[in-house]
Short mmCIF file of C-alpha atoms in Angstrom, two decimals:
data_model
loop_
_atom_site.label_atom_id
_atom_site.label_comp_id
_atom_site.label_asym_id
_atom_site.label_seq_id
_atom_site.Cartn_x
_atom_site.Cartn_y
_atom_site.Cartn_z
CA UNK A 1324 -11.43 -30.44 -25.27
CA UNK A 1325 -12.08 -28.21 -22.43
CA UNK A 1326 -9.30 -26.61 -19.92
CA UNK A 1327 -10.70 -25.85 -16.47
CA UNK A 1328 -9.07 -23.96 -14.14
CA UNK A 1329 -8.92 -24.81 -10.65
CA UNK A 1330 -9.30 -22.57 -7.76
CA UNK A 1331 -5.78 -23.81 -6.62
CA UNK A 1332 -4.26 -23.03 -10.23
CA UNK A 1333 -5.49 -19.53 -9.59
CA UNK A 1334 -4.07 -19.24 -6.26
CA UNK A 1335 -1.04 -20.09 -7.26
CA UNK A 1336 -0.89 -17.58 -10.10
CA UNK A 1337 -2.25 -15.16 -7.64
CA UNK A 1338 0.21 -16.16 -5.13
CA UNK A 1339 3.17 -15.42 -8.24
CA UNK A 1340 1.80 -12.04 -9.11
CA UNK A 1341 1.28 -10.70 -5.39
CA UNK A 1342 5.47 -11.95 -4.86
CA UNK A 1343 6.49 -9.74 -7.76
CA UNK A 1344 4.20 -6.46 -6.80
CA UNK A 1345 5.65 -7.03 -3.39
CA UNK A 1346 8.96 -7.28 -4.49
CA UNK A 1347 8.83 -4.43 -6.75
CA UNK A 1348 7.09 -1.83 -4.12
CA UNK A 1349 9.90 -2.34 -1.35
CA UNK A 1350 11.95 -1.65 -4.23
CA UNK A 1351 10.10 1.58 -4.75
CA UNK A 1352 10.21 2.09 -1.31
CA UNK A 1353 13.77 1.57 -0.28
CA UNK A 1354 14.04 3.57 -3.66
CA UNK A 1355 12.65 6.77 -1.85
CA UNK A 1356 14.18 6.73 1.44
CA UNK A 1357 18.01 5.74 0.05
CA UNK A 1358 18.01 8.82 -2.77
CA UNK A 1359 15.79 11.32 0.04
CA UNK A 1360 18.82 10.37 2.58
CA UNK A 1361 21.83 10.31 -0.53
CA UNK A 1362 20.19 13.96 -1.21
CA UNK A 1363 20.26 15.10 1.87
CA UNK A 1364 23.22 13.91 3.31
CA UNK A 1365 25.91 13.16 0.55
CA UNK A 1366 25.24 14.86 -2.76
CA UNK A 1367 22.40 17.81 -3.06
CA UNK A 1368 22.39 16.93 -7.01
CA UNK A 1369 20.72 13.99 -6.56
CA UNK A 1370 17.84 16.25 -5.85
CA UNK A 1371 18.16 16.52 -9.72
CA UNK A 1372 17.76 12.85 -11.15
CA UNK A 1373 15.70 11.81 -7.99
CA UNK A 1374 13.75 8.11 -8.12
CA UNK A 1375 12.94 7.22 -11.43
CA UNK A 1376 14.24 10.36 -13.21
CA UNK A 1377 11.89 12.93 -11.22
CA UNK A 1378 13.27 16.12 -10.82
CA UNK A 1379 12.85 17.29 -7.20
CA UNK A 1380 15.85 19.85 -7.25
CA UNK A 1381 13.56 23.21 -7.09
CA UNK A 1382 11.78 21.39 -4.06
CA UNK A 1383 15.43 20.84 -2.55
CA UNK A 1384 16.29 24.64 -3.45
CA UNK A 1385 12.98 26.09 -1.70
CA UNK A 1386 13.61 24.08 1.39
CA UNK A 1387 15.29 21.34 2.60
CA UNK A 1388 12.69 20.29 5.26
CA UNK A 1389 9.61 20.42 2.78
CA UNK A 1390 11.96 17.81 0.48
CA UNK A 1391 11.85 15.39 3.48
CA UNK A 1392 8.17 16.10 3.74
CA UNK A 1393 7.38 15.08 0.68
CA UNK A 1394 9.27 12.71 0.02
CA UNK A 1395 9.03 10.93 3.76
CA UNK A 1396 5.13 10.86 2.27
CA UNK A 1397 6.44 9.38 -0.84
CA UNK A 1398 7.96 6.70 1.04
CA UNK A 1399 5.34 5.96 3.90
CA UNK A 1400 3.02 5.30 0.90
CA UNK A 1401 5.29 2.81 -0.98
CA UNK A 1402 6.00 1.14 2.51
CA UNK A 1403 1.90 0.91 3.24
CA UNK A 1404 1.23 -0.65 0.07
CA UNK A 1405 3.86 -2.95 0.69
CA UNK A 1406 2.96 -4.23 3.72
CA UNK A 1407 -0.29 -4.84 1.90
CA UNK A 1408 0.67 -7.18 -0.41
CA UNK A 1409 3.17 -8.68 2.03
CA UNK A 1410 -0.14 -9.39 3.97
CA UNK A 1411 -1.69 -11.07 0.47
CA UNK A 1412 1.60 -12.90 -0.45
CA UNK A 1413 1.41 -14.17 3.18
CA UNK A 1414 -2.41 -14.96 3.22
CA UNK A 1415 -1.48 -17.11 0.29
CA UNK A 1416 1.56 -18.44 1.42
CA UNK A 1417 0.17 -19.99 4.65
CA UNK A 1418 -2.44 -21.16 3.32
CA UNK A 1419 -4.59 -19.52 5.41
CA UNK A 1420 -7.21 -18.73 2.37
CA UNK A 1421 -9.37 -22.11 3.00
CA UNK A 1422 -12.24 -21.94 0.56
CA UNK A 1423 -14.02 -24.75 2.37
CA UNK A 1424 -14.42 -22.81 5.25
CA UNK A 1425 -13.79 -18.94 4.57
CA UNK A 1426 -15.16 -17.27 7.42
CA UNK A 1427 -12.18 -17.57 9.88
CA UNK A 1428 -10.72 -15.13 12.16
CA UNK A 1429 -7.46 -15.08 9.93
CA UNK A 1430 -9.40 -14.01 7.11
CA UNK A 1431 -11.47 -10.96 9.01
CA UNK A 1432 -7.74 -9.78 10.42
CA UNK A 1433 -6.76 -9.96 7.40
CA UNK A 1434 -9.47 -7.89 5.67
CA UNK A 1435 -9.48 -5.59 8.88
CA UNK A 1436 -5.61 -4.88 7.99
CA UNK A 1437 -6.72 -4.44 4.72
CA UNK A 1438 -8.63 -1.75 5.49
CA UNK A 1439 -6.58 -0.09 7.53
CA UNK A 1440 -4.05 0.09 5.39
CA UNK A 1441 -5.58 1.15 2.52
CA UNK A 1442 -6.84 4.02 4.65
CA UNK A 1443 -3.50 4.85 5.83
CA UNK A 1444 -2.71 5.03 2.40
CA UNK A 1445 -5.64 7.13 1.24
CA UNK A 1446 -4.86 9.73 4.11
CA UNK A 1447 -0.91 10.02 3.60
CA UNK A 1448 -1.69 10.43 -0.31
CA UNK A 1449 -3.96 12.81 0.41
CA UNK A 1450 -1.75 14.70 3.22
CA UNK A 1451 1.07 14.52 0.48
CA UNK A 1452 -0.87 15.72 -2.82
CA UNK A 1453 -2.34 18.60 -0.64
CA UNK A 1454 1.43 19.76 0.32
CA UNK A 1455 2.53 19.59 -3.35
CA UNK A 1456 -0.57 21.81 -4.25
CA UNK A 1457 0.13 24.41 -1.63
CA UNK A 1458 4.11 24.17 -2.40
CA UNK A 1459 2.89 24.29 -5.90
CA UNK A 1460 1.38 28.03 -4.89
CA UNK A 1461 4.22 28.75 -3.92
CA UNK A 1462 5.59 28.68 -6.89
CA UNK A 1463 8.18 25.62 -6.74
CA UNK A 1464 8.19 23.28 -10.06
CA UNK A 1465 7.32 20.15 -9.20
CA UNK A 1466 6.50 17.06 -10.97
CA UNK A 1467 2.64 15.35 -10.88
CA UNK A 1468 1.34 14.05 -8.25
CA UNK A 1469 0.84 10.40 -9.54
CA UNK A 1470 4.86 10.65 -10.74
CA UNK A 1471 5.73 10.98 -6.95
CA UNK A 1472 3.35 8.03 -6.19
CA UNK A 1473 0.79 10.02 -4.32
CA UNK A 1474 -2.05 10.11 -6.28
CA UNK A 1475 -5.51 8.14 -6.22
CA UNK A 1476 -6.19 8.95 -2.28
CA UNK A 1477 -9.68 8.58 -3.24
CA UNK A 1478 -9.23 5.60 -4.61
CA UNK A 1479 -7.41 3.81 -1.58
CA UNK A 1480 -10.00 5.47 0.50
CA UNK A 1481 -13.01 3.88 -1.69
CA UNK A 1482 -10.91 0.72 -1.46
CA UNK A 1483 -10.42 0.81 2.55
CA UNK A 1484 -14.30 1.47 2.67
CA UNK A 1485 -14.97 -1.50 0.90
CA UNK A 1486 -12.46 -3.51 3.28
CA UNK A 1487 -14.08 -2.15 6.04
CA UNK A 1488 -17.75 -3.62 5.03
CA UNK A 1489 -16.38 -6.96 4.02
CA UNK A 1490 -14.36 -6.71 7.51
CA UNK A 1491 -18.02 -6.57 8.99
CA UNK A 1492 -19.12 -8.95 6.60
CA UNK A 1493 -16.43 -11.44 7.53
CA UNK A 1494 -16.59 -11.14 10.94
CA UNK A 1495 -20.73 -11.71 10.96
CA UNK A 1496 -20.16 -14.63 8.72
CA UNK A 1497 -17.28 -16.13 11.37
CA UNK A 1498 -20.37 -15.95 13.89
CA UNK A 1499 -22.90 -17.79 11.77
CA UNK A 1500 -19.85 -20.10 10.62
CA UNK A 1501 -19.23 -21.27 14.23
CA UNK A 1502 -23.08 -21.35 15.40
CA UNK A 1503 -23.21 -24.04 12.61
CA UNK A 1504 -20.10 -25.98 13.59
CA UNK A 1505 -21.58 -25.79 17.41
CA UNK A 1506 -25.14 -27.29 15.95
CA UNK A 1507 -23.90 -29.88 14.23
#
């Protein structure tokens, strides 16, 4: 007995999976922006059990504009990589991932997007670690980087390279693609 697996089983595992990362990043998201503006706004202590139990209170204490800072990087982040996988979940959804024919110009926008989002990404990450380091100097206690969410900017700038070559890739491939259809 043999089980295959179809490309269109996949898919819709794939399809699954991307709903419940996107799901659970706006979460993350709204997360950071509803306990940055409760902080802020209502009740300084929250500073103290912030998002998932991180303690941002000395950050609060040193100054109240560097909190927004960091954590307005916190949540630009969480929104970038969801709009990502909104992007995948709607790639999917639409069935706009045709196998048959895979060079199409919904596929190179959405690999271009790809890229620059995950670039965005790499660059706020990057923006935000480097202010934690220098506030860090400064002598404030805060937690690690990849706790706040803004670690791995190399990564998601890797990442965005290799979107940006399959972008060219995809877009080459679109030509060729339509050259045939126009022979034949």
């Amino acid at each position: 007995m043999t089980i295959t697996i179809t490309p269109t089983q996949i898919l819709k595992v794939l399809h699954v999976v991307s709903w419940i990362i996107f799901i659970g990043l706006c979460v993350n998201a709204g997360g950071f922006l509803f306990n940055s503006l409760f902080a802020l706004y209502y009740n300084p202590m929250a500073a103290n059990n912030f998002w998932q139990g991180i303690d941002l209170s000395s950050l609060y204490d040193f100054d109240k504009g560097f909190f927004l800072i960091i954590t307005l990087y916190m949540f630009i982040v969480g929104t970038l990589k969801a709009v990502l996988f909104y992007l995948i979940v709607k790639l999917i959804h639409d069935k706009n991932l045709n196998l048959n024919q895979p060079f199409n110009n919904k596929m190179t926008r959405f690999v271009a997007n790809g890229a620059y989002l995950s670039l965005g990404i790499s660059f706020f990450s990057k923006w935000g670690a480097d202010t934690l380091k220098w506030l860090i100097g400064k002598g404030v206690q805060l937690p690690a980087i990849q706790d706040l969410n803004l670690g791995g900017a190399d990564v998601w700038f890797f990442m965005g390279i290799i979107f940006w070559v399959l972008k060219q890739l995809f877009k080459r491939g679109e030509t060729i693609q339509t050259e045939n259809d126009l022979t034949i």
